[in-house]
GROMACS .gro file of C-alpha atoms in nm:
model
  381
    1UNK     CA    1  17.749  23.577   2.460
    2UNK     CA    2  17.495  23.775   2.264
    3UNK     CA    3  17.206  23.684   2.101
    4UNK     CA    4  17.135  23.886   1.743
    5UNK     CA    5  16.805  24.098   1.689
    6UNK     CA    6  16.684  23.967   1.328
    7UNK     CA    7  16.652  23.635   1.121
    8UNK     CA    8  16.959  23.763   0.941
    9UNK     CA    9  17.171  23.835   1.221
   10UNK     CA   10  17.053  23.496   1.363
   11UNK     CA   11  17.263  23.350   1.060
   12UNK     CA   12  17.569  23.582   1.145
   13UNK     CA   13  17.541  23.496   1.470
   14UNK     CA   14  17.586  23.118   1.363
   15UNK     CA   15  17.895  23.218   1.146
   16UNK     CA   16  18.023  23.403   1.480
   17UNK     CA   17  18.031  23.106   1.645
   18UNK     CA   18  18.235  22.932   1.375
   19UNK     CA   19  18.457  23.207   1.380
   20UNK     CA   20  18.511  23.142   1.748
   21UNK     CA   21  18.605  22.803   1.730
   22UNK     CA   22  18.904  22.881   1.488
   23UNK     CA   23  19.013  23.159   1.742
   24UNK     CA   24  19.331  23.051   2.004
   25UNK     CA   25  19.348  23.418   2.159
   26UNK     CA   26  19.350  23.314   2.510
   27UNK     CA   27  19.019  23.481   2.655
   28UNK     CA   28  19.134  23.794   2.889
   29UNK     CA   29  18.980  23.742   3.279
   30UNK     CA   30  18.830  24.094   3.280
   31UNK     CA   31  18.716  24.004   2.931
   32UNK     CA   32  18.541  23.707   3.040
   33UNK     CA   33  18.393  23.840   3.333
   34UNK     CA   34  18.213  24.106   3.086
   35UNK     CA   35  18.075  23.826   2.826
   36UNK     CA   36  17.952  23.685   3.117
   37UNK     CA   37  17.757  23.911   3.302
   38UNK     CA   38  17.590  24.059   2.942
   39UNK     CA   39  17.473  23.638   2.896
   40UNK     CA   40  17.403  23.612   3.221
   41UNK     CA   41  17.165  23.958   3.165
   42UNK     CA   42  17.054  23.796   2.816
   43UNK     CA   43  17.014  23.443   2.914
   44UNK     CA   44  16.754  23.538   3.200
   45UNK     CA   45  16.588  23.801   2.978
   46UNK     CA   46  16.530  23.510   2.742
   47UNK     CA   47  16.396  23.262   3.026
   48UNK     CA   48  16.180  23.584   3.169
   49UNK     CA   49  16.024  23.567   2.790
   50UNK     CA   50  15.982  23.219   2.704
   51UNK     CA   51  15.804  23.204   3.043
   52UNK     CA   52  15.563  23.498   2.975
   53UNK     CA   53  15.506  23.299   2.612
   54UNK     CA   54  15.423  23.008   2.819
   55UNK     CA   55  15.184  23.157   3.030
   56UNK     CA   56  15.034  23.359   2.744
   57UNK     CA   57  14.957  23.028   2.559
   58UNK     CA   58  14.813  22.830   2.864
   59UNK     CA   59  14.589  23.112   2.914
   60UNK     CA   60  14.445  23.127   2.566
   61UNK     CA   61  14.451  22.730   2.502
   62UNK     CA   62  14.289  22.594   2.797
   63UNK     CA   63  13.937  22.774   3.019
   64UNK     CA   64  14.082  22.837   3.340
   65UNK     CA   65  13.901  22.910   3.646
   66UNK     CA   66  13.853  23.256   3.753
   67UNK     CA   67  14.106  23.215   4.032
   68UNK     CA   68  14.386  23.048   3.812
   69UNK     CA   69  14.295  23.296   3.570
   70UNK     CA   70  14.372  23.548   3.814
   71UNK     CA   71  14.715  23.406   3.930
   72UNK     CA   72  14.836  23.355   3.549
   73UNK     CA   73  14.784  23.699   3.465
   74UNK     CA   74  14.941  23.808   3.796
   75UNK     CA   75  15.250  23.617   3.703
   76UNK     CA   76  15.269  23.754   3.381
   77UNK     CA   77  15.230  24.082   3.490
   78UNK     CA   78  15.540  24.066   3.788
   79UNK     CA   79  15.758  23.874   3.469
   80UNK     CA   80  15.699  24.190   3.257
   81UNK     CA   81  15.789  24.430   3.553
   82UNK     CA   82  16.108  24.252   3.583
   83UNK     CA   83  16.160  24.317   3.240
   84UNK     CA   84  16.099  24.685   3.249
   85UNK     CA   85  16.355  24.738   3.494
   86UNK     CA   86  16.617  24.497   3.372
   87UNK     CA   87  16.539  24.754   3.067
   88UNK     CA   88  16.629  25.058   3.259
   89UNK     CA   89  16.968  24.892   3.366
   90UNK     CA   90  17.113  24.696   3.050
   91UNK     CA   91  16.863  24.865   2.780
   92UNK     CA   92  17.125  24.849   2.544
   93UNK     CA   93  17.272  24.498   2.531
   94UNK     CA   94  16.938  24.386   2.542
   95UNK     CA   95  16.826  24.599   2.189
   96UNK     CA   96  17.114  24.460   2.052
   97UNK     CA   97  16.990  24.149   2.109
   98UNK     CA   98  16.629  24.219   1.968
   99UNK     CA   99  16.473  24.134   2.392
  100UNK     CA  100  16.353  24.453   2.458
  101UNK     CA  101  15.963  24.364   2.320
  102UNK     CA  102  15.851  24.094   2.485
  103UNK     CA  103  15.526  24.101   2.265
  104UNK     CA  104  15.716  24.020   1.946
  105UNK     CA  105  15.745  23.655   2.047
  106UNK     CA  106  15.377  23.641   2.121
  107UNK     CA  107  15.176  23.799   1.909
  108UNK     CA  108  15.007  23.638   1.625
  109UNK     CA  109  14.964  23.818   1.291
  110UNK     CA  110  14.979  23.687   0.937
  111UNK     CA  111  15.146  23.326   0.922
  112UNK     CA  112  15.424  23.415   0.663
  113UNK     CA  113  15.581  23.682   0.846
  114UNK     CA  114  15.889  23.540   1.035
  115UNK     CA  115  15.843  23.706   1.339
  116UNK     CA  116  15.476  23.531   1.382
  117UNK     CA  117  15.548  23.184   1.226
  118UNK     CA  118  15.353  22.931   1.474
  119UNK     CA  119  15.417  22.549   1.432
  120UNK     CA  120  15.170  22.303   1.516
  121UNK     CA  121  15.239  22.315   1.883
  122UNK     CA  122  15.192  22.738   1.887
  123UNK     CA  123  15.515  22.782   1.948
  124UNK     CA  124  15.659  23.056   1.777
  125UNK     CA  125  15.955  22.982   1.541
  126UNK     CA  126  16.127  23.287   1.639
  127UNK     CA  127  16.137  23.216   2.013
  128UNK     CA  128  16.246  22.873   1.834
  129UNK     CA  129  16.547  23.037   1.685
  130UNK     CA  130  16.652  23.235   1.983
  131UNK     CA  131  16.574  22.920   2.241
  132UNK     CA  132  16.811  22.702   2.032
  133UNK     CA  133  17.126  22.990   2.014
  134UNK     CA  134  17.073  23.055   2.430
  135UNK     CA  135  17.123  22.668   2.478
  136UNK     CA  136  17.411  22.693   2.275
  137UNK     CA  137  17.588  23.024   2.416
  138UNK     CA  138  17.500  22.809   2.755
  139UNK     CA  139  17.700  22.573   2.628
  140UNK     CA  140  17.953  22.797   2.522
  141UNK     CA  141  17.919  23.007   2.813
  142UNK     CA  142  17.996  22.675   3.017
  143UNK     CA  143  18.321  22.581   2.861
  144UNK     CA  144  18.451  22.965   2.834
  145UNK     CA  145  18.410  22.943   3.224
  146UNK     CA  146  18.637  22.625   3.240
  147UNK     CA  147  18.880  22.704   3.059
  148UNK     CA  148  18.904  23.036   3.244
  149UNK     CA  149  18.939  22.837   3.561
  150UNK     CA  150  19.147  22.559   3.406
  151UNK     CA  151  19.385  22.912   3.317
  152UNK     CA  152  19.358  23.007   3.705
  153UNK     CA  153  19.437  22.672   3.881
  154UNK     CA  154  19.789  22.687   3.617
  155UNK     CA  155  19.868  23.037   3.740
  156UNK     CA  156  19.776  22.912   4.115
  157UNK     CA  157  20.038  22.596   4.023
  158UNK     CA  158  20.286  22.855   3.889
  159UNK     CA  159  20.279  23.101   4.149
  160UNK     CA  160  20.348  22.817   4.412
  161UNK     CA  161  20.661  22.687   4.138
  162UNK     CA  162  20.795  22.980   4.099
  163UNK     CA  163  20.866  23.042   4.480
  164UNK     CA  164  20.994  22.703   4.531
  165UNK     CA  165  21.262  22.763   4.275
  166UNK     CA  166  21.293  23.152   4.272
  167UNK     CA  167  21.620  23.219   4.405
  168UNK     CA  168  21.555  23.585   4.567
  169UNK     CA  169  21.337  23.388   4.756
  170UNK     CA  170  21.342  23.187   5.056
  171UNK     CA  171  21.372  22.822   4.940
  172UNK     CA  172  21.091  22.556   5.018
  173UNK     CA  173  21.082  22.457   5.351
  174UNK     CA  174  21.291  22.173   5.473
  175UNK     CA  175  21.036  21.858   5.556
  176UNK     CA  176  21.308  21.732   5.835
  177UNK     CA  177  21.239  22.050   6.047
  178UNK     CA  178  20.999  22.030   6.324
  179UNK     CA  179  20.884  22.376   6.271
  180UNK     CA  180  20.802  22.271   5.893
  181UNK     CA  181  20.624  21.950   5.966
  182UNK     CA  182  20.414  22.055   6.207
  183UNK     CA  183  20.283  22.419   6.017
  184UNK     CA  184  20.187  22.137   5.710
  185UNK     CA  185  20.013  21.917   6.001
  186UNK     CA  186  19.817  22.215   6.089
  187UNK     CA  187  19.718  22.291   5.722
  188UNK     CA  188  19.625  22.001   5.613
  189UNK     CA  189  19.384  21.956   6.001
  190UNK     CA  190  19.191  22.309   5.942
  191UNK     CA  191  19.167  22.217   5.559
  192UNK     CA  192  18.970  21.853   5.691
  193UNK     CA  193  18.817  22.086   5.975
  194UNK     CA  194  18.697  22.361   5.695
  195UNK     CA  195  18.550  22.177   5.399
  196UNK     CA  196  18.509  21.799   5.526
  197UNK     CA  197  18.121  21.904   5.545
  198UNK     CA  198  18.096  21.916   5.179
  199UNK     CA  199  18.125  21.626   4.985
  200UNK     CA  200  18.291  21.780   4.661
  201UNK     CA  201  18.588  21.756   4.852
  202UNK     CA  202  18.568  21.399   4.978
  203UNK     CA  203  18.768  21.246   4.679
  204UNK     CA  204  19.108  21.460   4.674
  205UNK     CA  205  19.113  21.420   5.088
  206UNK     CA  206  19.074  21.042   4.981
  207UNK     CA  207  19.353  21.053   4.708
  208UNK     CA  208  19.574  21.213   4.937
  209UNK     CA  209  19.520  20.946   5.202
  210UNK     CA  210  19.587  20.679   4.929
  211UNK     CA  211  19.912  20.863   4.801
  212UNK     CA  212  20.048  20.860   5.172
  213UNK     CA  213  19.909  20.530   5.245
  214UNK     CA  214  20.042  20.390   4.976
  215UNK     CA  215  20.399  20.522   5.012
  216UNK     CA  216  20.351  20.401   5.391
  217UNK     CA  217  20.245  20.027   5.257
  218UNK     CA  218  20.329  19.898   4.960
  219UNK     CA  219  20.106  19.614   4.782
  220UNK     CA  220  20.122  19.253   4.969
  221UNK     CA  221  20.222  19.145   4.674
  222UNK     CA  222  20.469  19.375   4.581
  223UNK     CA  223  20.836  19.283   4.642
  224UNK     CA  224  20.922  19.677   4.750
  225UNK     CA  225  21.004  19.797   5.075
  226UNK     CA  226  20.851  20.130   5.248
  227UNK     CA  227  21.227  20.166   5.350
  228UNK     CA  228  21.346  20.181   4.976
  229UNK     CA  229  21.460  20.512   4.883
  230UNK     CA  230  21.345  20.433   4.508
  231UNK     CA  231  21.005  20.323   4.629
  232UNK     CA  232  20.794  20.594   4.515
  233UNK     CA  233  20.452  20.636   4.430
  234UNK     CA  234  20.273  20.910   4.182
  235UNK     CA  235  19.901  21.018   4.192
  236UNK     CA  236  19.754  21.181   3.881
  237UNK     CA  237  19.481  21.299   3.876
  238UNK     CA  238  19.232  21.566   3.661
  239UNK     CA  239  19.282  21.932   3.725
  240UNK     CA  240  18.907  21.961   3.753
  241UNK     CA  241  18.921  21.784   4.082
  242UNK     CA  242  19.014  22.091   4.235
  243UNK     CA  243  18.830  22.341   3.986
  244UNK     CA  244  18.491  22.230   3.925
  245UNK     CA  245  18.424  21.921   4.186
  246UNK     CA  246  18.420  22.192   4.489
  247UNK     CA  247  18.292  22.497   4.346
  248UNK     CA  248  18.034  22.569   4.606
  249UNK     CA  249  18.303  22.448   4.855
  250UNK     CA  250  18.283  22.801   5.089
  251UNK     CA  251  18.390  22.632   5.441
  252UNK     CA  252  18.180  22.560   5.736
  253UNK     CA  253  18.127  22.968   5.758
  254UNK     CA  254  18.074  23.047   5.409
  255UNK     CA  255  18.409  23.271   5.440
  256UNK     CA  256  18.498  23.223   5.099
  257UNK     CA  257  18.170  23.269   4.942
  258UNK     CA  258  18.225  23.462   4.601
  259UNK     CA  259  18.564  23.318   4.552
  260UNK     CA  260  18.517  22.980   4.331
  261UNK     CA  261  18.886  22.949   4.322
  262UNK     CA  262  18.916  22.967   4.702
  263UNK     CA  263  18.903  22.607   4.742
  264UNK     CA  264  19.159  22.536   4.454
  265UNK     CA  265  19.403  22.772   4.642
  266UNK     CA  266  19.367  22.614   4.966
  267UNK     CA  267  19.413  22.217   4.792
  268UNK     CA  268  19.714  22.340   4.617
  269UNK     CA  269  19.864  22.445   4.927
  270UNK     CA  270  19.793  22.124   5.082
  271UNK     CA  271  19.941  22.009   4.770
  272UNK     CA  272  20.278  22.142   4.799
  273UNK     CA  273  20.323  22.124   5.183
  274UNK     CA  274  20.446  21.804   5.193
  275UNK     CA  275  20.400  21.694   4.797
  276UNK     CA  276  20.603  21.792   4.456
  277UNK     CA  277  20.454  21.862   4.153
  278UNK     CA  278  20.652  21.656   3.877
  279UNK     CA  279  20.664  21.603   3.499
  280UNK     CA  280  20.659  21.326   3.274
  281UNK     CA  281  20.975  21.243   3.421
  282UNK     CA  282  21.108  21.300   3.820
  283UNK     CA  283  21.206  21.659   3.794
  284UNK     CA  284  21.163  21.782   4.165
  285UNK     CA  285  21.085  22.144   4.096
  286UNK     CA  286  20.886  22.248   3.842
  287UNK     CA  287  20.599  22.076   3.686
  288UNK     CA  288  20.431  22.024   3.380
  289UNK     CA  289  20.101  21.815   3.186
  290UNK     CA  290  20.124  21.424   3.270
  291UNK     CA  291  20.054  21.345   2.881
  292UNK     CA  292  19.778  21.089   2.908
  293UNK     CA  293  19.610  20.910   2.579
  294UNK     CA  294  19.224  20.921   2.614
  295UNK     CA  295  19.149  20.520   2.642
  296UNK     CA  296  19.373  20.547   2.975
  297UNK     CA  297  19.158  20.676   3.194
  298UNK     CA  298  18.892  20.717   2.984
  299UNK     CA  299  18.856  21.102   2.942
  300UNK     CA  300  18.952  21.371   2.708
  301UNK     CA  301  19.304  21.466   2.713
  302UNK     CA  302  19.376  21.807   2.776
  303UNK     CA  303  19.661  22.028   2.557
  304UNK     CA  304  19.810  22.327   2.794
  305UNK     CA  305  20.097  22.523   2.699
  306UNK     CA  306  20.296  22.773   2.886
  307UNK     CA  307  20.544  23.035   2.794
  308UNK     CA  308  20.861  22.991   3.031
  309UNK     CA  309  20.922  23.401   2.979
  310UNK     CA  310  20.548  23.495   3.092
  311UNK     CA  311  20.439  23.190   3.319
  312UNK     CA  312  20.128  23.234   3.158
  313UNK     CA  313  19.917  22.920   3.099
  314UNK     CA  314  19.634  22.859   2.828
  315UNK     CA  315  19.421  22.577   2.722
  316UNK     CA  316  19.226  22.498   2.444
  317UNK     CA  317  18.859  22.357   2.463
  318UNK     CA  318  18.752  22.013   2.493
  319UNK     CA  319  19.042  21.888   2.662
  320UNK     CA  320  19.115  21.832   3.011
  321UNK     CA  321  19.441  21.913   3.198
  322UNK     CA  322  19.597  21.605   3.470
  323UNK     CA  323  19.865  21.671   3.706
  324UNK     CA  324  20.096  21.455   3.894
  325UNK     CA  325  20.246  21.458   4.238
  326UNK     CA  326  20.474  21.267   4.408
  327UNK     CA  327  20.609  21.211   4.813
  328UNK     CA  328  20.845  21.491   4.890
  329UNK     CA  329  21.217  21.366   4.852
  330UNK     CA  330  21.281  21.498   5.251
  331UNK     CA  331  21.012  21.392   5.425
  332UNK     CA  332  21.032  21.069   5.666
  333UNK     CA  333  20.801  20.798   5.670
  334UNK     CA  334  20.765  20.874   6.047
  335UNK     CA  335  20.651  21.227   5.923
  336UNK     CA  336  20.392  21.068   5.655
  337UNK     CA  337  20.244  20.836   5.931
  338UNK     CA  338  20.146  21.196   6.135
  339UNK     CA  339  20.039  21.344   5.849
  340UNK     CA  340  19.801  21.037   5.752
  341UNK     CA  341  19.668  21.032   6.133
  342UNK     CA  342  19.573  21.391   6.009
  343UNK     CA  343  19.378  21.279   5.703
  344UNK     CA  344  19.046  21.120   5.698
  345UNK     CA  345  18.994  20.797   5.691
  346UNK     CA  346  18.867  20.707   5.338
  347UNK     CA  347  18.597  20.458   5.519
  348UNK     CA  348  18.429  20.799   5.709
  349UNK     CA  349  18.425  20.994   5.318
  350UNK     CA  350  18.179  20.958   5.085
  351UNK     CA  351  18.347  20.907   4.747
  352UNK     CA  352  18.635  20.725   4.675
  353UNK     CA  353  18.969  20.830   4.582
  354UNK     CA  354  18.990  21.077   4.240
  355UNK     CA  355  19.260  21.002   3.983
  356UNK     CA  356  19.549  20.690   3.941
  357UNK     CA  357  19.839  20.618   4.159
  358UNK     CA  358  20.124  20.425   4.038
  359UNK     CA  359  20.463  20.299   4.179
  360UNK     CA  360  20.729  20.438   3.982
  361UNK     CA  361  20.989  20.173   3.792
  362UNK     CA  362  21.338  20.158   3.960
  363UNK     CA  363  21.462  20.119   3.595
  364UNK     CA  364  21.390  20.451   3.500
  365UNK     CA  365  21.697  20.685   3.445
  366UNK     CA  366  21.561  20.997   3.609
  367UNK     CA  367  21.433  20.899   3.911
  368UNK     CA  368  21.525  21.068   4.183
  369UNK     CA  369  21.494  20.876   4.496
  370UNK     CA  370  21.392  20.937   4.886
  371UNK     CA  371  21.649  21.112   5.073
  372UNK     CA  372  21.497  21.116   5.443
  373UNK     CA  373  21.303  20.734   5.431
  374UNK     CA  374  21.435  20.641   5.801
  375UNK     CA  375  21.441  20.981   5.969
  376UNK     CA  376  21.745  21.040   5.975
  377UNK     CA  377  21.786  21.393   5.891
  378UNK     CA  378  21.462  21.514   6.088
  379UNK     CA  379  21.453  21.709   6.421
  380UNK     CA  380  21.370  21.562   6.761
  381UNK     CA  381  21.005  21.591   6.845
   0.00000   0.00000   0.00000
């Protein structure tokens, strides 16, 4: 995320980019947290600058009153004391970047020197140049950080697989025992308690009310029955739901302030309390990318891959990932009705329901179906 110091690095900088696009190396986290912070240093040197040019320019162009006058150059002044101390702290990545003289972007001198081109506006074509690469690292800078946390929520999903089906350790909880159902009531209740305030997370409490719902009570018009055992409904939905929607999600205390993946950890654990996450086809643990064609749903489709010897997950840009969960095999419907008296009611949220659900074809060869529909293997409450 660096911008180059000359009009010929300002063309390397554009090959750079092209080079970028043709480069799969999965982008390391401490990595990315680096590239960051130098364009997060660059990008508001750059905005410091193009707001001293601004000032400079209203200043010259238009008689201002003595008072104004005053208050302009005062601005200017506390913008280019910023600068001298952002100097003292990052003086190199900003040389690097040809930011450390302010004047150089506002001075005037002959018209054929590229450093003091002015177009008809005043605007100086270098400040041009640079203005147009910092939108585009922004850009840049924008889908490095989603892919990064596209590459988290998969290590989050894998984590939770792996000790589901890890045999050294103690297998998934049982949905029939008391003890079980009523730790996933109390998750999902200080979940609603904790981020119900914020409205990012409005339309995964709704999905998972429509999920439960709908396994509760199937369509009028449907001829299934809530006590068929091969009644069973899937939700997909985008992985961004829990990435990006509730970002500034931090709880009614701001307790996880400084953690953006501190909601995502929390939903995924709501996820898997009483849910599975499937594949294409009913596999009950494990999980994988619902495949979805772009005119479905009307977004990009996403391409993740893992390797099944590292668990490690990577995405390429301009895609976007989907998962798919389904009613745990063990759990009752008498369970799902508590757990839906613990869920909002979608009338009280304000956003509908994120993703698809869709009741799964008896036809199909791998379904697995319910194993605990009438209760009968649960504890007495």
């Amino acid at each position: 995320l660096k911008l180059s110091s000359s009009s010929s690095s300002l063309s390397s900088m554009h090959q750079h980019q092209e080079e970028k696009k043709s480069d799969e190396t999965p982008i390391g986290a401490n990595d990315m947290k680096r590239k960051a912070v130098d364009g997060k240093i660059v990008l508001e040197t750059l905005d410091r600058i193009i707001a001293v040019h601004s000032i400079e320019m209203s200043t010259r162009q238009q008689p201002q009153q003595e008072k104004i006058c005053n208050a302009l150059h005062s601005s200017i002044a506390s913008l280019r004391r910023e600068h001298v101390l952002v100097i003292e702290r990052h003086r190199d990545i900003l040389e690097e970047c040809g930011l450390l003289d302010i004047d150089r972007f506002i001075r005037v001198s002959h018209p054929a020197d590229y450093h003091s081109r002015q177009d008809e506006d005043g605007i100086s074509c270098l400040l041009q140049d640079y203005t147009q690469i910092r939108d585009a690292m922004r850009r840049r800078a924008h889908k490095i950080s989603m892919i990064h946390r596209q590459n988290a929520l998969f290590e989050l999903l894998s984590e939770q697989t792996s000790t589901n089906t890890d045999s050294s350790i103690t297998p998934r909880p049982h949905l029939a025992q008391l003890k079980n159902i009523q730790y996933t009531l109390s998750t999902i209740q200080n979940f609603v308690n904790k981020y119900r305030s914020n409205i990012g997370s409005h339309p995964f409490m709704a999905g998972l009310h429509r999920i439960v719902n709908l396994q509760l009570n199937p369509e009028p018009n449907s001829e299934r029955s809530r006590k068929d055992p091969s009644y069973i409904v899937r939700w997909k939905f985008r992985g961004s739901v829990l990435t990006e929607a509730c970002r500034s999600c931090h709880g009614k205390d701001n307790e996880n302030e400084g953690d953006e993946l501190a909601y995502a950890r929390e939903a995924i654990q709501i996820l898997f309390s009483f849910l599975v996450w499937v594949n294409g086809v009913d596999v009950e643990a494990g999980g994988s990318i619902i495949s979805m064609e772009e005119d479905e749903l009307g977004l990009d489709n996403i391409i993740c891959s893992s390797s099944k010897q590292s668990n490690n997950w990577t995405c390429k840009e301009h895609v976007e990932p989907y998962l798919s969960f389904e009613i745990d095999k063990h759990i009752s419907n008498a369970n799902l009705r508590r757990i839906l008296a613990v869920l909002p009611d979608p009338k009280l949220l304000d956003a509908r329901a994120t993703g698809a659900v869709e009741v799964l074809d008896t036809s199909e060869s791998d379904l697995v179906p319910r194993k605990n529909v009438d209760g009968h293997e649960d504890e007495q409450w």
